[in-house]
Amino acid sequence: MRRHPSLDKVISKRTSILSYLIIAIFVLLIGRLFYLQIIRGPFFKSKSEDLTVRKIIIHARRGTIYDRYGNKLAITADAFDIAARPSIMKDKKASAKALASILNISEKALLEKFIERKRFYYVARNVDFEVGEKIKQAKIEGIDALPTTKRIYPYGQMAAHIIGYTNTDGEGIEGVEKSYNKILAGTNGYKIAELDANKVIIPGTSKDQKDPVDGKDIVLTIDSTIQHAMEAELAKSYNTYSALGASAVMMDPKTGEILALANMPTYDLNHPLKSDSRNRRNGAVSDLYEPGSTLKTMTACAALDSKMVGVNEIFNCAGSKKIGKRTIRCSLHGREFRNGHGSVNVAKMLKHSCNIAAAGMGLKIGREILHSYETAFGLYEKPNSGMTGEVGGWPDPWKNWIDIHTANVAFGQGIAVTPLQMAKAYSAVANGGNLMKPMIVKEIREPEGMIIEKFDPVVIRRVMSAEVARSVCRMLVGVVDEGTGKTAHVEGYLVGGKTGSAQKAKASGRGYMEDRFIASFAGLLPVSDPRIVMLVMVDEPKGSHYGATVAAPVFQQVAKKTMWHLRVPPDNLPGHSNSANDTD
């Protein structure tokens, strides 16, 4: 049976329409593909790479910090950061249980975090390598063990205030770690590559890479053996006298190198944030105090070097002296000085720590000259040793001084310094009159050991003549042999030094507190050729406030151990002349 011609036309027409429709759809699809792949191709390629291609930072290895003999004080070790991605965890409870058991933390608290947070976050930073490996091997769902490094301090709290510490990102926060951060840190590298769904690099997809440059090593001037001895002895005094704080600094007077520096209280560098912020303060360079009688040595140097006072010139001490409307009093030790020290020259002023004679010398020198020598000794400037937190003394224009202020400054009150500034000043007396720049860094090295930079001793200025410096050193022997500093005596050596006991100023700045003192001692040995200068300061000791009782024994013990450690031969002591008698 034949179909009707009109039906054939209908079928043919519909077939044509369908064909055109199919062709149109194909044209649209091809056009769309052309648009997506050719016109918009770069955009979508970029979007795709944004999702899969990452710039992975390759961390540089932080440099090592050594003491002067190569003992490692700060090192970098492999570690892991532990991260969580709760959004991909199918069983959060199982993940929390597995991770908590390895990290030894609360499973409940961990699970709460997993439920609360959706995105990537760090569960723990800088965990030990062994712990990180255990987590990595456990393959806990949604948990990543990311390789990193951590800072380790092998000696714990030793030299804490010098070395300082880093944060979890490896940046220096305190001490040398901070002041030399750029040198120690090096330069990070990177790798640009595609990552799979588990954030793992897909082999063969690396597009660009820059290798890291490891940090340089720092060699400090400190001697670990001396540092350990200083901290042990300073801690004894700090604890025995229940002090508010204590600081000590030892320098090589010829080079300005800091051999040891300590503060109490202190802290463990491996756990810095577990300590009070006060414990982390480097008081030896950042805390000002009134030095008291230890400053009389600087007054003696100024008096003799300016030639305003003769070595045998006499000042009379009756126990007190009225200056204007104020009266200053002497600290009298021993029954023979009940009515004052009597006739006092420069040597006896130091030996008996006579305030009246020191005040008389200050007034005779005059405020301008006295201030100029204190400036020359560096008591108003930052030491610039390379440690963070350093401060200079109070700016105190001499033109504003009245007589009572000049007298007070001459015996160590009304002026504020840091322990490092005082050690620096005594070094100038010990080395023949040159003020040396304090140094805490000796060398900067490549990780392989090649020296990049070596720091040589720097003379800032000459403060006094070598003759005056030698004369005052001999006078300081009298302080230790027969005066207030007997407790600083070191068997077999000529020791020079000066005690100090200063009342603390009131917070208002007007007057002094009767029951709060700073006890201190500054010393050097052997006087014939000084190898060390040491300043000990104890803040608010209880039970005794005298430098001879609280601070000088610290010097004596540390100095004795240092002489043995440095193998300094004993002095030829039989029949040695006493400095105080030499100048009578």
mmCIF file with all atom_site columns, C-alpha atoms in Angstrom, residues 260-344:
data_model
loop_
_atom_site.group_PDB
_atom_site.id
_atom_site.type_symbol
_atom_site.label_atom_id
_atom_site.label_alt_id
_atom_site.label_comp_id
_atom_site.label_asym_id
_atom_site.label_entity_id
_atom_site.label_seq_id
_atom_site.pdbx_PDB_ins_code
_atom_site.Cartn_x
_atom_site.Cartn_y
_atom_site.Cartn_z
_atom_site.occupancy
_atom_site.B_iso_or_equiv
_atom_site.pdbx_formal_charge
_atom_site.auth_seq_id
_atom_site.auth_comp_id
_atom_site.auth_asym_id
_atom_site.auth_atom_id
_atom_site.pdbx_PDB_model_num
ATOM 1  C CA . ALA A 1 260 ? 79.485 35.722 81.024  1.00 0.00 ? 260 ALA A CA 1
ATOM 2  C CA . LEU A 1 261 ? 76.247 37.536 81.819  1.00 0.00 ? 261 LEU A CA 1
ATOM 3  C CA . ALA A 1 262 ? 73.469 36.313 84.107  1.00 0.00 ? 262 ALA A CA 1
ATOM 4  C CA . ASN A 1 263 ? 70.212 37.423 85.694  1.00 0.00 ? 263 ASN A CA 1
ATOM 5  C CA . MET A 1 264 ? 68.008 36.035 88.423  1.00 0.00 ? 264 MET A CA 1
ATOM 6  C CA . PRO A 1 265 ? 65.257 34.979 88.177  1.00 0.00 ? 265 PRO A CA 1
ATOM 7  C CA . THR A 1 266 ? 65.792 33.180 84.887  1.00 0.00 ? 266 THR A CA 1
ATOM 8  C CA . TYR A 1 267 ? 63.903 30.748 82.616  1.00 0.00 ? 267 TYR A CA 1
ATOM 9  C CA . ASP A 1 268 ? 64.213 27.652 80.432  1.00 0.00 ? 268 ASP A CA 1
ATOM 10 C CA . LEU A 1 269 ? 64.788 28.536 76.778  1.00 0.00 ? 269 LEU A CA 1
ATOM 11 C CA . ASN A 1 270 ? 63.009 25.370 75.657  1.00 0.00 ? 270 ASN A CA 1
ATOM 12 C CA . HIS A 1 271 ? 59.805 26.471 77.422  1.00 0.00 ? 271 HIS A CA 1
ATOM 13 C CA . PRO A 1 272 ? 59.993 30.290 77.543  1.00 0.00 ? 272 PRO A CA 1
ATOM 14 C CA . LEU A 1 273 ? 56.281 30.993 77.739  1.00 0.00 ? 273 LEU A CA 1
ATOM 15 C CA . LYS A 1 274 ? 55.901 28.840 80.847  1.00 0.00 ? 274 LYS A CA 1
ATOM 16 C CA . SER A 1 275 ? 57.812 31.512 82.770  1.00 0.00 ? 275 SER A CA 1
ATOM 17 C CA . ASP A 1 276 ? 56.753 34.930 83.984  1.00 0.00 ? 276 ASP A CA 1
ATOM 18 C CA . SER A 1 277 ? 57.648 37.800 81.624  1.00 0.00 ? 277 SER A CA 1
ATOM 19 C CA . ARG A 1 278 ? 59.816 39.297 84.396  1.00 0.00 ? 278 ARG A CA 1
ATOM 20 C CA . ASN A 1 279 ? 62.030 36.208 84.304  1.00 0.00 ? 279 ASN A CA 1
ATOM 21 C CA . ARG A 1 280 ? 62.727 36.808 80.619  1.00 0.00 ? 280 ARG A CA 1
ATOM 22 C CA . ARG A 1 281 ? 63.917 40.385 81.125  1.00 0.00 ? 281 ARG A CA 1
ATOM 23 C CA . ASN A 1 282 ? 67.659 40.935 80.643  1.00 0.00 ? 282 ASN A CA 1
ATOM 24 C CA . GLY A 1 283 ? 68.135 43.234 83.622  1.00 0.00 ? 283 GLY A CA 1
ATOM 25 C CA . ALA A 1 284 ? 71.919 43.377 83.138  1.00 0.00 ? 284 ALA A CA 1
ATOM 26 C CA . VAL A 1 285 ? 71.411 45.573 80.074  1.00 0.00 ? 285 VAL A CA 1
ATOM 27 C CA . SER A 1 286 ? 67.891 46.970 80.490  1.00 0.00 ? 286 SER A CA 1
ATOM 28 C CA . ASP A 1 287 ? 67.409 47.799 84.188  1.00 0.00 ? 287 ASP A CA 1
ATOM 29 C CA . LEU A 1 288 ? 68.808 51.025 85.631  1.00 0.00 ? 288 LEU A CA 1
ATOM 30 C CA . TYR A 1 289 ? 69.935 51.200 89.259  1.00 0.00 ? 289 TYR A CA 1
ATOM 31 C CA . GLU A 1 290 ? 71.818 53.666 91.435  1.00 0.00 ? 290 GLU A CA 1
ATOM 32 C CA . PRO A 1 291 ? 75.324 52.184 91.763  1.00 0.00 ? 291 PRO A CA 1
ATOM 33 C CA . GLY A 1 292 ? 76.180 53.601 95.174  1.00 0.00 ? 292 GLY A CA 1
ATOM 34 C CA . SER A 1 293 ? 79.773 53.357 96.320  1.00 0.00 ? 293 SER A CA 1
ATOM 35 C CA . THR A 1 294 ? 80.993 51.370 93.297  1.00 0.00 ? 294 THR A CA 1
ATOM 36 C CA . LEU A 1 295 ? 80.827 54.715 91.444  1.00 0.00 ? 295 LEU A CA 1
ATOM 37 C CA . LYS A 1 296 ? 83.410 56.213 93.831  1.00 0.00 ? 296 LYS A CA 1
ATOM 38 C CA . THR A 1 297 ? 86.067 54.560 91.672  1.00 0.00 ? 297 THR A CA 1
ATOM 39 C CA . MET A 1 298 ? 84.984 56.758 88.752  1.00 0.00 ? 298 MET A CA 1
ATOM 40 C CA . THR A 1 299 ? 85.064 59.800 91.050  1.00 0.00 ? 299 THR A CA 1
ATOM 41 C CA . ALA A 1 300 ? 88.622 58.918 92.111  1.00 0.00 ? 300 ALA A CA 1
ATOM 42 C CA . CYS A 1 301 ? 89.684 58.593 88.464  1.00 0.00 ? 301 CYS A CA 1
ATOM 43 C CA . ALA A 1 302 ? 88.118 61.959 87.598  1.00 0.00 ? 302 ALA A CA 1
ATOM 44 C CA . ALA A 1 303 ? 89.733 63.654 90.600  1.00 0.00 ? 303 ALA A CA 1
ATOM 45 C CA . LEU A 1 304 ? 93.226 62.393 89.809  1.00 0.00 ? 304 LEU A CA 1
ATOM 46 C CA . ASP A 1 305 ? 93.124 62.565 86.003  1.00 0.00 ? 305 ASP A CA 1
ATOM 47 C CA . SER A 1 306 ? 91.762 66.122 85.978  1.00 0.00 ? 306 SER A CA 1
ATOM 48 C CA . LYS A 1 307 ? 94.530 67.022 88.463  1.00 0.00 ? 307 LYS A CA 1
ATOM 49 C CA . MET A 1 308 ? 91.908 68.826 90.536  1.00 0.00 ? 308 MET A CA 1
ATOM 50 C CA . VAL A 1 309 ? 92.765 66.576 93.505  1.00 0.00 ? 309 VAL A CA 1
ATOM 51 C CA . GLY A 1 310 ? 96.223 65.377 94.506  1.00 0.00 ? 310 GLY A CA 1
ATOM 52 C CA . VAL A 1 311 ? 96.855 61.745 95.403  1.00 0.00 ? 311 VAL A CA 1
ATOM 53 C CA . ASN A 1 312 ? 97.661 62.693 99.024  1.00 0.00 ? 312 ASN A CA 1
ATOM 54 C CA . GLU A 1 313 ? 95.199 65.551 99.385  1.00 0.00 ? 313 GLU A CA 1
ATOM 55 C CA . ILE A 1 314 ? 93.213 65.296 102.624 1.00 0.00 ? 314 ILE A CA 1
ATOM 56 C CA . PHE A 1 315 ? 89.453 65.559 103.139 1.00 0.00 ? 315 PHE A CA 1
ATOM 57 C CA . ASN A 1 316 ? 88.126 65.458 106.677 1.00 0.00 ? 316 ASN A CA 1
ATOM 58 C CA . CYS A 1 317 ? 85.255 63.123 107.587 1.00 0.00 ? 317 CYS A CA 1
ATOM 59 C CA . ALA A 1 318 ? 83.418 63.696 110.855 1.00 0.00 ? 318 ALA A CA 1
ATOM 60 C CA . GLY A 1 319 ? 80.643 61.261 109.972 1.00 0.00 ? 319 GLY A CA 1
ATOM 61 C CA . SER A 1 320 ? 78.348 63.814 108.370 1.00 0.00 ? 320 SER A CA 1
ATOM 62 C CA . LYS A 1 321 ? 78.508 67.002 106.351 1.00 0.00 ? 321 LYS A CA 1
ATOM 63 C CA . LYS A 1 322 ? 75.978 69.756 105.748 1.00 0.00 ? 322 LYS A CA 1
ATOM 64 C CA . ILE A 1 323 ? 75.627 70.915 102.159 1.00 0.00 ? 323 ILE A CA 1
ATOM 65 C CA . GLY A 1 324 ? 73.165 73.756 101.803 1.00 0.00 ? 324 GLY A CA 1
ATOM 66 C CA . LYS A 1 325 ? 70.031 72.750 103.672 1.00 0.00 ? 325 LYS A CA 1
ATOM 67 C CA . ARG A 1 326 ? 70.788 69.039 103.396 1.00 0.00 ? 326 ARG A CA 1
ATOM 68 C CA . THR A 1 327 ? 73.044 66.777 105.454 1.00 0.00 ? 327 THR A CA 1
ATOM 69 C CA . ILE A 1 328 ? 74.867 63.783 104.017 1.00 0.00 ? 328 ILE A CA 1
ATOM 70 C CA . ARG A 1 329 ? 76.055 60.973 106.280 1.00 0.00 ? 329 ARG A CA 1
ATOM 71 C CA . CYS A 1 330 ? 78.840 58.451 106.039 1.00 0.00 ? 330 CYS A CA 1
ATOM 72 C CA . SER A 1 331 ? 78.494 54.704 106.361 1.00 0.00 ? 331 SER A CA 1
ATOM 73 C CA . LEU A 1 332 ? 80.896 53.955 109.203 1.00 0.00 ? 332 LEU A CA 1
ATOM 74 C CA . HIS A 1 333 ? 82.251 50.422 109.626 1.00 0.00 ? 333 HIS A CA 1
ATOM 75 C CA . GLY A 1 334 ? 84.154 49.501 112.812 1.00 0.00 ? 334 GLY A CA 1
ATOM 76 C CA . ARG A 1 335 ? 84.453 51.058 116.271 1.00 0.00 ? 335 ARG A CA 1
ATOM 77 C CA . GLU A 1 336 ? 87.501 53.114 115.352 1.00 0.00 ? 336 GLU A CA 1
ATOM 78 C CA . PHE A 1 337 ? 85.327 55.147 112.966 1.00 0.00 ? 337 PHE A CA 1
ATOM 79 C CA . ARG A 1 338 ? 82.590 56.011 115.469 1.00 0.00 ? 338 ARG A CA 1
ATOM 80 C CA . ASN A 1 339 ? 83.267 59.704 114.980 1.00 0.00 ? 339 ASN A CA 1
ATOM 81 C CA . GLY A 1 340 ? 83.985 59.558 111.271 1.00 0.00 ? 340 GLY A CA 1
ATOM 82 C CA . HIS A 1 341 ? 86.899 58.473 109.106 1.00 0.00 ? 341 HIS A CA 1
ATOM 83 C CA . GLY A 1 342 ? 89.048 61.447 110.044 1.00 0.00 ? 342 GLY A CA 1
ATOM 84 C CA . SER A 1 343 ? 91.701 62.499 107.525 1.00 0.00 ? 343 SER A CA 1
ATOM 85 C CA . VAL A 1 344 ? 90.966 60.796 104.229 1.00 0.00 ? 344 VAL A CA 1
#
